[in-house]
Short mmCIF file of C-alpha atoms and ligand atoms in Angstrom, two decimals:
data_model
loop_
_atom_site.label_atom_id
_atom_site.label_comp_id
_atom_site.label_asym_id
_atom_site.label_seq_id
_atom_site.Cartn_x
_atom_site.Cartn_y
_atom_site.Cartn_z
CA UNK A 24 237.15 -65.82 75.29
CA UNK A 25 240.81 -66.24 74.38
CA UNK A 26 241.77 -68.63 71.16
CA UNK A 27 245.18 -69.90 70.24
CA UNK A 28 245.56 -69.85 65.97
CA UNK A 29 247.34 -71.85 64.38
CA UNK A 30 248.50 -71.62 60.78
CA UNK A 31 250.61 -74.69 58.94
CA UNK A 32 249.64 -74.77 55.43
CA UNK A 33 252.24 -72.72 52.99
CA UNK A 34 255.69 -72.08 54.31
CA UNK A 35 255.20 -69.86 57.21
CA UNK A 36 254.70 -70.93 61.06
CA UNK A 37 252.21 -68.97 62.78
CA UNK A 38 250.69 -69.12 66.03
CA UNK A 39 248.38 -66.28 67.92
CA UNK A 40 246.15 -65.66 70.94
CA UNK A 41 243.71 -63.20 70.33
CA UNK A 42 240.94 -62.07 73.25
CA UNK A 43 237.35 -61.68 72.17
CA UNK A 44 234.14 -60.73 73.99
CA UNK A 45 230.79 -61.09 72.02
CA UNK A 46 230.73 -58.89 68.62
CA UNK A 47 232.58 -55.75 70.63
CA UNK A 48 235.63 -56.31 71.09
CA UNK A 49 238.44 -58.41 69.44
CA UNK A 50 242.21 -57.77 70.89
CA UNK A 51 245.29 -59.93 69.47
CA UNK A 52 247.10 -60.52 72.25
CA UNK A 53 249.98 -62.04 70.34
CA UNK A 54 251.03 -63.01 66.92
CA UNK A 55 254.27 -65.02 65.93
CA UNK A 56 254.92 -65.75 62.74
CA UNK A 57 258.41 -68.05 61.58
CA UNK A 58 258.99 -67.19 57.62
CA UNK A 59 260.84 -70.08 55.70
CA UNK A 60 261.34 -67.71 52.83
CA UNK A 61 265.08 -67.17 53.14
CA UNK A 62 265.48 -71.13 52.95
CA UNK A 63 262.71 -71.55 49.68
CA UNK A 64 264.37 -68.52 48.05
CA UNK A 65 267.70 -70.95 47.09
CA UNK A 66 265.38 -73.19 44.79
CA UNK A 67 263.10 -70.16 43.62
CA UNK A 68 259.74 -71.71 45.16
CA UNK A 69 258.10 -73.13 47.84
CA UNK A 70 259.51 -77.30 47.85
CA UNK A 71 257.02 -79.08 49.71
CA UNK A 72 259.11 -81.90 51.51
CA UNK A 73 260.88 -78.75 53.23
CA UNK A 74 258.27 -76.66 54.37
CA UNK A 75 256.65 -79.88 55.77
CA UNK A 76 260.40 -80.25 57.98
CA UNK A 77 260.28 -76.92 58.82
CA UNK A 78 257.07 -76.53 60.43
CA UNK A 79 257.60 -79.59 62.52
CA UNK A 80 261.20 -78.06 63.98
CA UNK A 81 258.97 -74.55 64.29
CA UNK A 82 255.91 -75.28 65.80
CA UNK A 83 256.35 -75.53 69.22
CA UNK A 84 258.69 -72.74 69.96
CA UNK A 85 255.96 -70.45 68.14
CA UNK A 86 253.43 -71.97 69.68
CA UNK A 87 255.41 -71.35 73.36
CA UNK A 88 256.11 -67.99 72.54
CA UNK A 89 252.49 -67.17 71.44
CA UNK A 90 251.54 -68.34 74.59
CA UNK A 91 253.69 -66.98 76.93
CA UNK A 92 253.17 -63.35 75.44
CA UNK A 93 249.63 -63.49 75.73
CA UNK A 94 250.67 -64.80 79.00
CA UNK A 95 248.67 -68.53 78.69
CA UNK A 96 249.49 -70.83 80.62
CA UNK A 97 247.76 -74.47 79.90
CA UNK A 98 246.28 -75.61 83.32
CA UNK A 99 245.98 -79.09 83.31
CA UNK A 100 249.15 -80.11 84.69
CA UNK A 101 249.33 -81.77 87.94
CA UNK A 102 252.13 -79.37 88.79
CA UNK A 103 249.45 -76.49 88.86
CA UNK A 104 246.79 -78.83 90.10
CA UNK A 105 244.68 -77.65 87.65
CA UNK A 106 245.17 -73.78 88.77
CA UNK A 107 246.50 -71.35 86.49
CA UNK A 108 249.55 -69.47 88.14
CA UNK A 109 247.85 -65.69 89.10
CA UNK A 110 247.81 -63.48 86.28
CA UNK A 111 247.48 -66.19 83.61
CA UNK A 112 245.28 -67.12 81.43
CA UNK A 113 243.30 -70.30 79.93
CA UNK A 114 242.30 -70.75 76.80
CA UNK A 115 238.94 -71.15 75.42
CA UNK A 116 240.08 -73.07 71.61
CA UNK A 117 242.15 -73.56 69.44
CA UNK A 118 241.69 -72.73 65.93
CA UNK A 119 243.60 -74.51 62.86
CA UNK A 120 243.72 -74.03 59.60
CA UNK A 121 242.92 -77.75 58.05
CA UNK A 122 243.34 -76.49 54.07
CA UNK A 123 243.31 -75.64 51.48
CA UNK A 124 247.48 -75.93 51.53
CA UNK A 125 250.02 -78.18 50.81
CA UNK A 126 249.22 -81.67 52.83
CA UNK A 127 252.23 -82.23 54.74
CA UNK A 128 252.20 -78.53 56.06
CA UNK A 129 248.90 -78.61 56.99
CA UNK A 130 249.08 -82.11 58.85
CA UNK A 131 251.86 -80.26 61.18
CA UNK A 132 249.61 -77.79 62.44
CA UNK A 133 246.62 -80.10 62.63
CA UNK A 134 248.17 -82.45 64.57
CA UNK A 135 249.71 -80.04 67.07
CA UNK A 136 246.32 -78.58 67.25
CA UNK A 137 244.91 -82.38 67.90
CA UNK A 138 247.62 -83.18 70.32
CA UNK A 139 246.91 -79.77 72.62
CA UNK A 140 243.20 -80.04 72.47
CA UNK A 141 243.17 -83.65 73.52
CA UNK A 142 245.97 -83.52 76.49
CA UNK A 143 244.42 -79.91 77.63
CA UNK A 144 240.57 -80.89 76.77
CA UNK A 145 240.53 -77.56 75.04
CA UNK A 146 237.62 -77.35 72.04
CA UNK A 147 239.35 -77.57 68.60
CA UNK A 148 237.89 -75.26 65.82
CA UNK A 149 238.73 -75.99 61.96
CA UNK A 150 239.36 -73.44 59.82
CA UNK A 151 239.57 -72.59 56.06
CA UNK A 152 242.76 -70.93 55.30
CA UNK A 153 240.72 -68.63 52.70
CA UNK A 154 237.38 -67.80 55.13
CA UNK A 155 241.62 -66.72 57.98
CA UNK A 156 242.07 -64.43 54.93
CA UNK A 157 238.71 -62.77 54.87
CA UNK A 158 238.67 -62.53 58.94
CA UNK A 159 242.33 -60.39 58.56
CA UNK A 160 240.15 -57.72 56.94
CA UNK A 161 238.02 -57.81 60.66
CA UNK A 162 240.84 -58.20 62.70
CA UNK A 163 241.67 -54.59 63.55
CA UNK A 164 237.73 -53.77 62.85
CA UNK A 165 235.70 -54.20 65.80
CA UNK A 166 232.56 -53.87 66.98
CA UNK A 167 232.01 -56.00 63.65
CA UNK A 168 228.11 -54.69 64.05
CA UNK A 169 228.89 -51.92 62.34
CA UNK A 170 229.99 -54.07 59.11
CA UNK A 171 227.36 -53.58 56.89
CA UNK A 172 226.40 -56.61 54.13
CA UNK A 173 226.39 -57.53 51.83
CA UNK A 174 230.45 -57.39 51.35
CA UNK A 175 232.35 -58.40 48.54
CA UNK A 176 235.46 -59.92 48.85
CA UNK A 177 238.53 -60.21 46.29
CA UNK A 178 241.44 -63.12 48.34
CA UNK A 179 244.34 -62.51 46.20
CA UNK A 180 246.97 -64.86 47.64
CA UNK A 181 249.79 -66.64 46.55
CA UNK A 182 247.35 -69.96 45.56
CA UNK A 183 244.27 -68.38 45.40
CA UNK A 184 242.41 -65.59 43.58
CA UNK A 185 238.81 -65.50 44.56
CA UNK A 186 235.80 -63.01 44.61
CA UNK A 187 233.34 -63.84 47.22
CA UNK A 188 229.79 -62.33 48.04
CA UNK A 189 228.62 -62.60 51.71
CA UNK A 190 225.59 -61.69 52.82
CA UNK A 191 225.96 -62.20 56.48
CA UNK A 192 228.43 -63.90 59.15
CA UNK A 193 229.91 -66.98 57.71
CA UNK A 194 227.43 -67.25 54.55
CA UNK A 195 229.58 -67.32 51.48
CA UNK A 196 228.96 -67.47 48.22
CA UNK A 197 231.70 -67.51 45.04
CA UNK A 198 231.62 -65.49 42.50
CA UNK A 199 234.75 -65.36 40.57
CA UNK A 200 237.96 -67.36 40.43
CA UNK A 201 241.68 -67.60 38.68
CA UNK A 202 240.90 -69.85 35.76
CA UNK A 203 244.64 -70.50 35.95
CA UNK A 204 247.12 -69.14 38.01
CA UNK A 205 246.65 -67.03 40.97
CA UNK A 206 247.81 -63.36 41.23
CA UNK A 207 250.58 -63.69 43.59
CA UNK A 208 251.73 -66.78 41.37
CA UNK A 209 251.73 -64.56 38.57
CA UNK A 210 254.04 -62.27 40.60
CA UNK A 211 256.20 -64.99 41.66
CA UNK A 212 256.07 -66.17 37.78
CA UNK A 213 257.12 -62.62 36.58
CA UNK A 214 259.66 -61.99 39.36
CA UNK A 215 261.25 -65.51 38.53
CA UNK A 216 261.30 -64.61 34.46
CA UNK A 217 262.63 -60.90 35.24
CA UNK A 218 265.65 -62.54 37.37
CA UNK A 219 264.30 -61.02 40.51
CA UNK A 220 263.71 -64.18 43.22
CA UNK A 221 261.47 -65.15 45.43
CA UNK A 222 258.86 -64.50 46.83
CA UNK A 223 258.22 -62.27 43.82
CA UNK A 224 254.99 -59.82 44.85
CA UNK A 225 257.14 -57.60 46.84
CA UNK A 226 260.49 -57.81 44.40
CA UNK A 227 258.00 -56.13 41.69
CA UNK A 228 256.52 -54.08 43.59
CA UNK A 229 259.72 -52.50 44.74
CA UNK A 230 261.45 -52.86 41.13
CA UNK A 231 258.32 -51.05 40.12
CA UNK A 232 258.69 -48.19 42.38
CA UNK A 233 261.35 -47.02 40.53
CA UNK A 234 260.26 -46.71 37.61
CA UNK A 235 260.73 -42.73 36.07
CA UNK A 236 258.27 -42.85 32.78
CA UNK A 237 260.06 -39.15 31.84
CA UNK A 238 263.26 -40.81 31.29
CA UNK A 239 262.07 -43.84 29.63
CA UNK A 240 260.60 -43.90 25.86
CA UNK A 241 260.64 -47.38 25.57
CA UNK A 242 256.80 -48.56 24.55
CA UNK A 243 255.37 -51.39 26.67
CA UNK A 244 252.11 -52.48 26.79
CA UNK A 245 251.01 -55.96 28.38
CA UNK A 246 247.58 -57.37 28.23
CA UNK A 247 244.90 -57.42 30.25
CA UNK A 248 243.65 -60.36 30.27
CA UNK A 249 240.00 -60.96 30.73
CA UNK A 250 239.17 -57.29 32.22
CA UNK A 251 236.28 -56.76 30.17
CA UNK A 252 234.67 -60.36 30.32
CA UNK A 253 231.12 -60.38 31.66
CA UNK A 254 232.07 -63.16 34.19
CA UNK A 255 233.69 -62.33 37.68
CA UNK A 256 236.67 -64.64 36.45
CA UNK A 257 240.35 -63.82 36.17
CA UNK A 258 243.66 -65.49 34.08
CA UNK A 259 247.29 -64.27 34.69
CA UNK A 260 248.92 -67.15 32.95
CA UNK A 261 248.47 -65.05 29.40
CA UNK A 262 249.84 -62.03 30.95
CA UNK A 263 252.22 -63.94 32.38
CA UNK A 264 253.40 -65.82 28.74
CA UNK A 265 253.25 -61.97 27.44
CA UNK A 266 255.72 -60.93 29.83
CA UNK A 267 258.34 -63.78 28.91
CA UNK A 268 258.01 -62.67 24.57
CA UNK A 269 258.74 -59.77 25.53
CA UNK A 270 262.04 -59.80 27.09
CA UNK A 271 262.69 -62.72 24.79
CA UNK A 272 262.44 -59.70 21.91
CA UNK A 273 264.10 -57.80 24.27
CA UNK A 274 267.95 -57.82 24.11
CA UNK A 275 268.17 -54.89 26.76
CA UNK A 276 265.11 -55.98 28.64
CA UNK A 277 267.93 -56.20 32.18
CA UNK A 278 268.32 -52.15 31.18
CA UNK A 279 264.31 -52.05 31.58
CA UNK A 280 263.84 -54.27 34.34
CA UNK A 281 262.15 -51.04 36.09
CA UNK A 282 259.80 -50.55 33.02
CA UNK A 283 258.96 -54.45 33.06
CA UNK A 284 258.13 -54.35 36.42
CA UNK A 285 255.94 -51.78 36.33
CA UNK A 286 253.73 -52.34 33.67
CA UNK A 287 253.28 -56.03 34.76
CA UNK A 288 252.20 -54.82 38.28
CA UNK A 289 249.80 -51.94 36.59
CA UNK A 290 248.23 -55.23 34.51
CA UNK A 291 247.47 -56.66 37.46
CA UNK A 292 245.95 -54.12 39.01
CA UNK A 293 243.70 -52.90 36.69
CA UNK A 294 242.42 -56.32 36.03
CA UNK A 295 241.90 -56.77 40.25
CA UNK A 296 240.44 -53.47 40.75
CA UNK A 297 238.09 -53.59 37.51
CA UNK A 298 236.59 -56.66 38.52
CA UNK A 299 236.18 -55.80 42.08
CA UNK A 300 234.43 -53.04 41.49
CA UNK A 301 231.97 -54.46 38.81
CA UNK A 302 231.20 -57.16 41.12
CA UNK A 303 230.74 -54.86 44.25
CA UNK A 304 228.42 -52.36 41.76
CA UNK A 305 226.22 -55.60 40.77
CA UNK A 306 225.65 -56.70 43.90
CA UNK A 307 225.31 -53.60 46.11
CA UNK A 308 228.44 -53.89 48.24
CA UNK A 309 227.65 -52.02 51.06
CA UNK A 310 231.58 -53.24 52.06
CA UNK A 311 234.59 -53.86 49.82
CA UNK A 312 237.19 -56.33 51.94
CA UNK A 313 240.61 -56.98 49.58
CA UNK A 314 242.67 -59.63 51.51
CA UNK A 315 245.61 -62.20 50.92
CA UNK A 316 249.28 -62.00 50.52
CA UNK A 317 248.61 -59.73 47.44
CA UNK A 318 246.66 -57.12 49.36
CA UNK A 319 250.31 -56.18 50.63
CA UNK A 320 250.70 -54.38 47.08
CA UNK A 321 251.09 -50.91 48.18
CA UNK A 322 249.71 -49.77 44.55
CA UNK A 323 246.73 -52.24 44.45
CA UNK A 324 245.88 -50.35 47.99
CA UNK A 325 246.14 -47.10 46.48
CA UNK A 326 244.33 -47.51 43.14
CA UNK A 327 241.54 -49.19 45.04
CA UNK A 328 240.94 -46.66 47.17
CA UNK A 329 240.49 -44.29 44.26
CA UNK A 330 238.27 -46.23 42.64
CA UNK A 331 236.06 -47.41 45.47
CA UNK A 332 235.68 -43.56 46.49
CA UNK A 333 235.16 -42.61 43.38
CA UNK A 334 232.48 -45.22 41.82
CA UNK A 335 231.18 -46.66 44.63
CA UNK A 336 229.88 -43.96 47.30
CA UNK A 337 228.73 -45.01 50.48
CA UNK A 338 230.93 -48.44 50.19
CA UNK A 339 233.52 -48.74 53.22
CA UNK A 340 236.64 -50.11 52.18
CA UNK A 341 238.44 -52.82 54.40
CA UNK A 342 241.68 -53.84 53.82
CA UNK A 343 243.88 -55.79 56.37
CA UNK A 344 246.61 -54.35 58.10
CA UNK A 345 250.05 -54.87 56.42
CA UNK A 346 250.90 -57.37 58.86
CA UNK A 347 247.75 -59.49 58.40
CA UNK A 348 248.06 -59.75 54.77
CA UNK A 349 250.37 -62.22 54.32
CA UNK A 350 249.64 -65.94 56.11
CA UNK A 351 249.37 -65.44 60.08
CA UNK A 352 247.60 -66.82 62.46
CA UNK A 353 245.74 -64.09 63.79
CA UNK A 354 243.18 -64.12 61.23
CA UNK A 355 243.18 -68.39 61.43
CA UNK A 356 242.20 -67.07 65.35
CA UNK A 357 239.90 -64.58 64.20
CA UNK A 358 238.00 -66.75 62.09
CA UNK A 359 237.82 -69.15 64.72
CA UNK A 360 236.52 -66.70 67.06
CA UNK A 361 233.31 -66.59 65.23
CA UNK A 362 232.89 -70.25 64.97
CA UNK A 363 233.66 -70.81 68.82
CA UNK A 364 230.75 -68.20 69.98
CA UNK A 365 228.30 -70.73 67.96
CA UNK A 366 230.04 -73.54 69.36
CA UNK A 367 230.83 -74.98 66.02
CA UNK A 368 233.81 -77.41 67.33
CA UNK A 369 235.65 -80.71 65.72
CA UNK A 370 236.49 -83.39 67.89
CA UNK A 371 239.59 -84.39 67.99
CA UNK A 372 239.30 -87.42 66.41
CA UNK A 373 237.39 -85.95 63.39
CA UNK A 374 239.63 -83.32 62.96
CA UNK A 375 241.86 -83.94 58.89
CA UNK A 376 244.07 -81.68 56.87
CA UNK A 377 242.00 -81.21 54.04
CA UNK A 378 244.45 -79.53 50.99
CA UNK A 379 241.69 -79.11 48.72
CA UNK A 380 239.07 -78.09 50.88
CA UNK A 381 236.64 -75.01 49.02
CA UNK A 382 235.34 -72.03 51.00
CA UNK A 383 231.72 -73.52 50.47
O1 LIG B 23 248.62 -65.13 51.55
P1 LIG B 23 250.03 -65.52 51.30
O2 LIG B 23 251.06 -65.18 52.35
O3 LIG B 23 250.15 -67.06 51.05
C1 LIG B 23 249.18 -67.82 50.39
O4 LIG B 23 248.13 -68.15 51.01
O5 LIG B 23 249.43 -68.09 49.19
O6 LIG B 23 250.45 -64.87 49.90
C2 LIG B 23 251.73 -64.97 49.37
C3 LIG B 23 251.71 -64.31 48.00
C4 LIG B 23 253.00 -64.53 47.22
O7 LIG B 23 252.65 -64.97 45.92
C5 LIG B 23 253.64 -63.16 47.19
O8 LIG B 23 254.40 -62.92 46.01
C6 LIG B 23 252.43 -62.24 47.25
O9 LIG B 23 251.55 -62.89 48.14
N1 LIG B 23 252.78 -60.91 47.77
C7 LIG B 23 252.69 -59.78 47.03
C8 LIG B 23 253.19 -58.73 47.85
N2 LIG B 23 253.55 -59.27 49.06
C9 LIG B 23 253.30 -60.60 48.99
N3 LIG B 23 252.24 -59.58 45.78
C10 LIG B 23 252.28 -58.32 45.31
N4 LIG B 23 252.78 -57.27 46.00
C11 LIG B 23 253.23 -57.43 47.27
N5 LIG B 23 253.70 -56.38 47.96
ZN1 LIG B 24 247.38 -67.38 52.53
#
């Protein structure tokens, strides 16, 4: 079964074919992705209006060149006749993410996904931008049988930090959420209050990286807010407000930037992993899945992977590859994979971006 994703709903243009047969095998045949970063990074966040312009100039040249790498051809036009040229492909659906996300983004990539379904009679499948996330973590995983549940699952994203318990193939169940901002907001919060742009995850995390404690005796310590609450909740907006008194009482805080960077990225972490594990320990995670534009954080990844091996034996750790942790529409295709074998398909005409749409 082949499946065309697409993925409208933040700033980046994505469109994939991946190549599924039952729960064995799962190949991604292609995966474009156009980034509007360098254009957001002049006004220092994501403006709607433009994102929204962007993915309607995008769309269909990503969409082409997913298709033609995967080698697709649509074969309904009366120049084939119906047949697809030898060697090519058909598809089977096409999967769309339909929210959560900013309205006019989303509405490109639903439409498009409308438009080709109707003129190719092609079975539409609506997707959850949040359940893509979780399906990145499968992507480069199969046979999925040997997944064991229940799995716990921490999205950190640039809108969304959730914990989510599932205890088998599209049964979800939340846990734990942001109270305020997400994590990778809080990055992009920092990153904009340390002077280092946009999008701010990876600035920190490279800022950070330098960081030589030997040479610095400068005392910094930033809270962590919420680590030892008895909930599965998180809030970053304190940490965040910490961050911004103190390079306010900082004169020299541009001399410390590394030191800043650091300890704002180790806050974060500790709060993630903390929670993560507490939740996978109550609930008897046989598998630990960390996804969303976050999971890119080379030291989340590392201290993680400590942890997990060292307080929660047995557990398997899944975390996406690099290049499905930020939005793509692999995992959109992924997820939609799943839904297609159970034939769980959106007519056309049925088929709405949804921004505020919840994973359950
Ligand atoms: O999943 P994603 O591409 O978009 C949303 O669905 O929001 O996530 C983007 C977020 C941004 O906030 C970005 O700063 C953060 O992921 N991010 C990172 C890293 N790479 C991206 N945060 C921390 N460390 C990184 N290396
Ligand atoms: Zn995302």
């Amino acid at each position: 079964m082949k499946i065309l994703g697409i993925e409208s709903s933040c700033d980046e243009t994505a469109a994939a074919v991946i190549e599924g047969s039952g729960q064995n095998s799962l190949r991604v045949l292609s995966s474009v992705i156009s980034s509007q970063i360098d254009i957001h990074k002049q006004y220092g966040g994501i403006v709607p209006e433009v994102a929204a312009r962007e993915h309607v100039l995008n769309i269909l040249p990503v969409i082409n060149q997913a298709l033609s790498q995967a080698k697709i051809h649509h074969c309904f036009s009366p120049l084939t006749k119906g047949r697809c040229p030898e060697g090519r492909g058909v598809l089977d659906a096409i999967a769309v993410t339909v929210g959560p996300g900013l309205i006019t983004s989303l509405q490109v990539g639903v439409e498009t996904a409308k438009t080709f379904g109707f003129a190719w009679k092609v079975p539409i499948v609506a997707i959850n931008h949040i359940e893509g996330h979780i399906y990145a973590g499968l992507a480069d995983k199969f046979p999925v049988s040997d997944i064991q549940f229940p799995i716990i699952i921490l999205t950190v994203s640039g809108g969304h930090t959730l914990l989510v318990l599932m205890r088998g193939w599209g049964k979800y169940e939340t846990i734990g959420g942001t109270r305020d901002d997400a994590a990778g907001e809080a990055f992009d919060k920092a990153a904009q209050a340390l002077g280092l742009g946009f999008p701010g995850g990876p600035a920190i995390a490279q800022t950070a990286k330098e960081f030589e404690p030997r040479t610095s005796n400068f005392e910094l310590s930033l809270p962590r807010p919420m680590i030892d609450s008895k909930d599965y909740d998180f809030s970053f907006s304190g940490l965040k407000t910490a961050l911004i008194y103190a390079i306010k009482d900082d004169p020299n805080y541009k001399l410390r930037i590394t030191n800043y960077s650091h300890e704002f990225q180790e806050a974060v972490v500790d709060v993630l992993v903390t929670k993560l594990v507490k939740a996978a320990k109550a609930y008897h995670a046989k598998t630990v899945m960390l996804t969303g534009g976050v999971s890119a954080n080379a030291r989340l990844r590392q201290v993680l992977d400590e942890a997990v091996n060292k307080d929660l034996p047995g557990a398997e750790l899944l975390i996406p590859d690099l290049k499905y942790t930020t939005d793509n529409a692999a995992m959109i295709a992924t997820a939609g994979y799943f839904h297609a074998l159970k034939k769980d398909f959106t007519p056309w005409q049925d088929l709405r971006a949804q921004p505020n749409l919840e994973l359950i």
